Coordinates of C-alpha atoms and ligand atoms in Angstrom, one line a residue:
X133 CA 112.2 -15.8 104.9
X134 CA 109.7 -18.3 103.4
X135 CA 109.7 -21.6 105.4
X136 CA 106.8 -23.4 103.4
X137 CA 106.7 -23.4 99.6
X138 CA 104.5 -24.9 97.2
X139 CA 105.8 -24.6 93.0
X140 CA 104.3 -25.5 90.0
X141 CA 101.6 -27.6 92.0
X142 CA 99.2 -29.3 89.3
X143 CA 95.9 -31.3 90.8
X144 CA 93.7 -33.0 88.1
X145 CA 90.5 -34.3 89.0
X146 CA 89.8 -37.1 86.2
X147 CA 90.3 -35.2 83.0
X148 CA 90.1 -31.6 84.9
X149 CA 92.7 -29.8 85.6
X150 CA 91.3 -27.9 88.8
X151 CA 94.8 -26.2 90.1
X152 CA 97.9 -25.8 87.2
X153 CA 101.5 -25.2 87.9
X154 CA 100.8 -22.6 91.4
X155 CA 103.1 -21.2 93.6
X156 CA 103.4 -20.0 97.0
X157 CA 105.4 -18.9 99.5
X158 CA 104.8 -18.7 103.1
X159 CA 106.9 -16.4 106.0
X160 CA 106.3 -16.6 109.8
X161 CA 104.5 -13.4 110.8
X162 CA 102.9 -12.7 107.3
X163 CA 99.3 -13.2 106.0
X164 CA 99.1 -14.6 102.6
X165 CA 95.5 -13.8 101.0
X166 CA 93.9 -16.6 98.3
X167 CA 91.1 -15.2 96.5
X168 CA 89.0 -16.6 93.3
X169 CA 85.7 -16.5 92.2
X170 CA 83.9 -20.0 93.3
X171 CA 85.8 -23.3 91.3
X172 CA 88.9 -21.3 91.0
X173 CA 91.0 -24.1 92.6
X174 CA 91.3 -22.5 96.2
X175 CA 90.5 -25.5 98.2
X176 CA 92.1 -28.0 96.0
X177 CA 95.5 -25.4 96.3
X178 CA 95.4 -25.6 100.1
X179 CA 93.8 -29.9 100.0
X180 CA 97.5 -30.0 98.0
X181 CA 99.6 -27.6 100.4
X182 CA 98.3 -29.6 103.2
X183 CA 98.7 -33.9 102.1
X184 CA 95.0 -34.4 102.1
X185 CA 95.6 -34.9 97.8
X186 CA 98.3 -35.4 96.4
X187 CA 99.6 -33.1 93.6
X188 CA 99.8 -35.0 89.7
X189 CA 103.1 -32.2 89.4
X190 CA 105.0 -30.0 91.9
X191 CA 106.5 -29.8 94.9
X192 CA 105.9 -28.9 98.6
X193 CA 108.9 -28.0 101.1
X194 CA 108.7 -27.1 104.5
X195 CA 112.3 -25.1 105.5
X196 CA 113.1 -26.2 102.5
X197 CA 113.1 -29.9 102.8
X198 CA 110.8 -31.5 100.0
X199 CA 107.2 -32.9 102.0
X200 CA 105.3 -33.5 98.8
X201 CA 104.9 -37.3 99.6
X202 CA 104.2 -36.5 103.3
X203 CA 101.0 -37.5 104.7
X204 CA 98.2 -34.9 106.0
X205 CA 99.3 -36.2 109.4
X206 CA 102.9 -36.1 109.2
X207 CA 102.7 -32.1 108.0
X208 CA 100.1 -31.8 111.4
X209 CA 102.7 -33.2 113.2
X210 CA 105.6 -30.9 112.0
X211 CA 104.2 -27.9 112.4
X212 CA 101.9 -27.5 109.1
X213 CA 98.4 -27.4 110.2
X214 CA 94.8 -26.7 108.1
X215 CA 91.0 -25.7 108.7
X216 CA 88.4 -26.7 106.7
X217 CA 85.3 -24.7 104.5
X218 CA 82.9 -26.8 106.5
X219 CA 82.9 -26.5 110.0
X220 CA 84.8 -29.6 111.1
X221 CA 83.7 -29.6 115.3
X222 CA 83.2 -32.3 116.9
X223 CA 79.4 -32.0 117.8
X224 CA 78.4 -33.7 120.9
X225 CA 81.2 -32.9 123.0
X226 CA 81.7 -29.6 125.1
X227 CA 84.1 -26.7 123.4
X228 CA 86.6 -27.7 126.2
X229 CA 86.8 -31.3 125.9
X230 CA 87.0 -30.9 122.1
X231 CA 90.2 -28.4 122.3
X232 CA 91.6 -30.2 125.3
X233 CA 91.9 -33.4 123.0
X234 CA 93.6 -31.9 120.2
X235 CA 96.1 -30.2 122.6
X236 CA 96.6 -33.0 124.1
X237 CA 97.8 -34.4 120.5
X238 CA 99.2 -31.6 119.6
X239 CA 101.5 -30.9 122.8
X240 CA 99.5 -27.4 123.5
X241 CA 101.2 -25.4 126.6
X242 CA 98.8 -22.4 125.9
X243 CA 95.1 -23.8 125.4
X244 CA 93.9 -20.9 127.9
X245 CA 95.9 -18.5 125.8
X246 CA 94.0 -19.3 122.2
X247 CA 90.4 -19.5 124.2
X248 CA 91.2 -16.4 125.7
X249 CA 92.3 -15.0 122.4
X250 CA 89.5 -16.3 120.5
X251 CA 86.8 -15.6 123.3
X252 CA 86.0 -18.9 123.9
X253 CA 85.9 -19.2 127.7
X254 CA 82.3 -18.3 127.7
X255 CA 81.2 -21.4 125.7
X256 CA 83.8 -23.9 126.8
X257 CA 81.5 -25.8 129.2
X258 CA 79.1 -26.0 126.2
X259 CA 77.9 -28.7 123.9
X260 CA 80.0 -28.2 120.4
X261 CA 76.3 -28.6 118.1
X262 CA 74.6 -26.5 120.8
X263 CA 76.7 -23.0 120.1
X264 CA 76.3 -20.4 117.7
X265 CA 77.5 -21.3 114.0
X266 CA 80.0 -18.4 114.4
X267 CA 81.4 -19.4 117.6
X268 CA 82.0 -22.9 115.8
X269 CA 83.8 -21.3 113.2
X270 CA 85.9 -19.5 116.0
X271 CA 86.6 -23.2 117.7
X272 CA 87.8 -24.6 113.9
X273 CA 90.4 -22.0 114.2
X274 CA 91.4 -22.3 117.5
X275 CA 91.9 -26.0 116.5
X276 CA 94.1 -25.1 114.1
X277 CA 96.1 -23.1 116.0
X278 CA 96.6 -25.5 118.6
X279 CA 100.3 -27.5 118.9
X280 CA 102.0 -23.7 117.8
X281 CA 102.1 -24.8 114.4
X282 CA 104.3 -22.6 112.1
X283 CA 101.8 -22.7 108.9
X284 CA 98.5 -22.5 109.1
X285 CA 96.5 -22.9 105.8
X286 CA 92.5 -21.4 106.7
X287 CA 90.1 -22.2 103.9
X288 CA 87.3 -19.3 104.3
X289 CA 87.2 -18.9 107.9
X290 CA 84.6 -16.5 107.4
X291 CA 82.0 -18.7 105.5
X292 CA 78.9 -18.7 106.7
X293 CA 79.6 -15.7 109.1
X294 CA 77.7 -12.2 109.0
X295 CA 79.5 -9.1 108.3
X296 CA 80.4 -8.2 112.1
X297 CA 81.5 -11.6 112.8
X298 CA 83.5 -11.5 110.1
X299 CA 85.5 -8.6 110.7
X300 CA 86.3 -10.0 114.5
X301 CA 87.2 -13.5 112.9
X302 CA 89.5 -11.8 110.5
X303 CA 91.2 -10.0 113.4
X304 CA 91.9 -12.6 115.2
X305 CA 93.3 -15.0 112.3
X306 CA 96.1 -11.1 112.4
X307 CA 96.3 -10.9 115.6
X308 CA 97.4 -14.8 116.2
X309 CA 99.2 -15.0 113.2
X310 CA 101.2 -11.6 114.6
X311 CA 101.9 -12.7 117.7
X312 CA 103.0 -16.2 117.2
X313 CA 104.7 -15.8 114.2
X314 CA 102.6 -18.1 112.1
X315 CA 103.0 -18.4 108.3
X316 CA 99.4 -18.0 107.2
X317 CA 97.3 -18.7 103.6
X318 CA 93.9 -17.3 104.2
X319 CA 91.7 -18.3 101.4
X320 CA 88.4 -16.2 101.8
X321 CA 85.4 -15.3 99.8
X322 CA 84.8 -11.9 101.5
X323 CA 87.6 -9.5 99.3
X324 CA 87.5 -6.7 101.4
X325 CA 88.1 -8.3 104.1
X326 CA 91.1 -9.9 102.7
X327 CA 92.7 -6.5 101.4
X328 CA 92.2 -5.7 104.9
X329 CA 93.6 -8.5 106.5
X330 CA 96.5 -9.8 104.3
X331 CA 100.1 -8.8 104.1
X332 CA 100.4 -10.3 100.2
X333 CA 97.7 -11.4 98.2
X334 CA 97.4 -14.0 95.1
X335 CA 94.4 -14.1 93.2
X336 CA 93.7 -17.4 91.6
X337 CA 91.2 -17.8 88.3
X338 CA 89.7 -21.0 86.9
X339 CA 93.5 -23.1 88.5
X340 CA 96.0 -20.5 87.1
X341 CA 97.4 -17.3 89.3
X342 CA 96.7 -14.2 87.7
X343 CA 98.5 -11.9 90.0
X344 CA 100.0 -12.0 93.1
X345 CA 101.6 -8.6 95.7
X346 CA 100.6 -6.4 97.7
X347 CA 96.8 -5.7 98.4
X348 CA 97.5 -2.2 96.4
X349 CA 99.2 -3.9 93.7
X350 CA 96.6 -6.2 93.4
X351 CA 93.9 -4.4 93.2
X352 CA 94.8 -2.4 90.5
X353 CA 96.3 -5.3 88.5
X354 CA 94.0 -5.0 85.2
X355 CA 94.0 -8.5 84.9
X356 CA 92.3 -9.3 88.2
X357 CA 90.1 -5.8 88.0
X358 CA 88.9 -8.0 84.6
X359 CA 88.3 -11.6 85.5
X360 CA 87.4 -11.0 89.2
X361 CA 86.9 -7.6 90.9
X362 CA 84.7 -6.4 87.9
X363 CA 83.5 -2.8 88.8
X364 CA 83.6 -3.5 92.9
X365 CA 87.1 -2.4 92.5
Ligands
ADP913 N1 86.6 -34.1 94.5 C1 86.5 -33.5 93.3 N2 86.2 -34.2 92.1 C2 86.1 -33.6 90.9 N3 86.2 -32.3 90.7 C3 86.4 -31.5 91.8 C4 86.6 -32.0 93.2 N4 86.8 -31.0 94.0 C5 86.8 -29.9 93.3 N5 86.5 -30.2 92.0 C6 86.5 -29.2 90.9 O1 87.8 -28.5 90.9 C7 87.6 -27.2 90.6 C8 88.1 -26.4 91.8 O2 87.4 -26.6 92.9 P1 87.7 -26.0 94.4 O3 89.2 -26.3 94.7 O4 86.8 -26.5 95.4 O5 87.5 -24.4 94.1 P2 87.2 -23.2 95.1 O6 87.6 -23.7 96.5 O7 88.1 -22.1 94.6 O8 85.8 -22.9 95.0 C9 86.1 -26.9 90.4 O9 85.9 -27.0 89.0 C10 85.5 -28.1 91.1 O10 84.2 -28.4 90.5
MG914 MG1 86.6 -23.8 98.3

């Protein structure tokens, strides 16, 4: 059952179209994959999904009522929550202060559930700038996650990581979005790890969609194998 939806989104950047007429639908429990090659409109798609721009055409519902003119902090608020490409922690103060304010904004019961999860107890008495850049990237999405929201939209959660990093953030993004039901986008750079990792898949080229199934269908789809997967396929 799809309780977020974005259709026929259009963003123009001045003359540039950087994301035209895109769709997507989100279920609790499933792990929605956005791949493109670099400028293929991924963070503008999930900037759109999330209020931070606002779309020049389409819509954006949320269990089916329209939230296209809803702020970025309304849809935090009402269960729609995002992470950033760039590591967006807070850097002088310890992990635990930083998550214990947004669950404090957030209404949080299970802080000590996500750290757990995430295996963040080890750092939380530690200075935010002071920790590993991986272990940041772990705290963005434990952010996210905070507040139970029922979407969460990750832009490349894996950027900047190193392979085995990588593979641990990606099965922890599964594993939370498994066990509390989350509806999740996951746009990510590493493909493998997003054929792994993702229940449905839609591949995005230069704004349009070019395909959009299961990791099998799209992987074989000639039209992605073409513009995208070249010979890695
Ligand atoms: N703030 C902006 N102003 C103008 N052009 C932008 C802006 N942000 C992105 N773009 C352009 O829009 C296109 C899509 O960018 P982006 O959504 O960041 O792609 P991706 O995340 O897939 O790499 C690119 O051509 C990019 O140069
Ligand atoms: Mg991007």
């Amino acid at each position: 059952m799809t309780i977020f939806e974005g259709k026929g989104l259009t963003v123009r950047y001045g003359a540039i179209a950087a994301l035209t007429d895109v769709d997507i639908a989100l279920e609790p429990g499933v792990v929605h994959g956005v791949i493109g090659p670099n400028g293929a409109g991924k963070s503008t798609f999930i900037d759109a999904l999330s209020g931070r721009r606002r779309p020049s055409s389409g819509t954006v519902s949320l269990d089916g009522d329209d939230i296209t003119r809803r702020s970025a902090r309304w849809r935090r608020g009402n269960g729609v929550a995002r992470s950033f490409q760039r590591t967006s922690v807070f850097g002088s103060m310890t992990v635990r202060t930083q998550l214990e304010m947004v669950a404090r904004k957030n209404d949080e019961p299970d802080l000590d559930e996500i750290v757990a999860t995430l295996g963040l107890d080890e750092v939380a008495d530690q200075v935010c700038s002071e920790i590993a850049y991986g272990t940041q990237r772990s705290v963005d999405l434990a952010i996210a996650l905070i507040g139970r929201p029922r979407v969460v939209l990750l832009d490349e959660p894996c950027a900047g990581l190193v392979a085995d990093e990588s593979v641990k953030m990606l099965e922890h993004v599964r594993a939370l979005c498994t066990e509390r039901d989350v509806a999740a986008m996951l746009v990510e750079h590493d493909v493998e790890g997003v054929f792994r990792t993702c229940d449905v898949i839609t591949v995005l080229d230069l704004g349009k969609v070019i395909a959009s199934g299961t990791p099998a269908e799209v992987r074989t789809n000639p039209d992605v194998v073409r513009a995208y997967l070249g010979s890695a396929a």
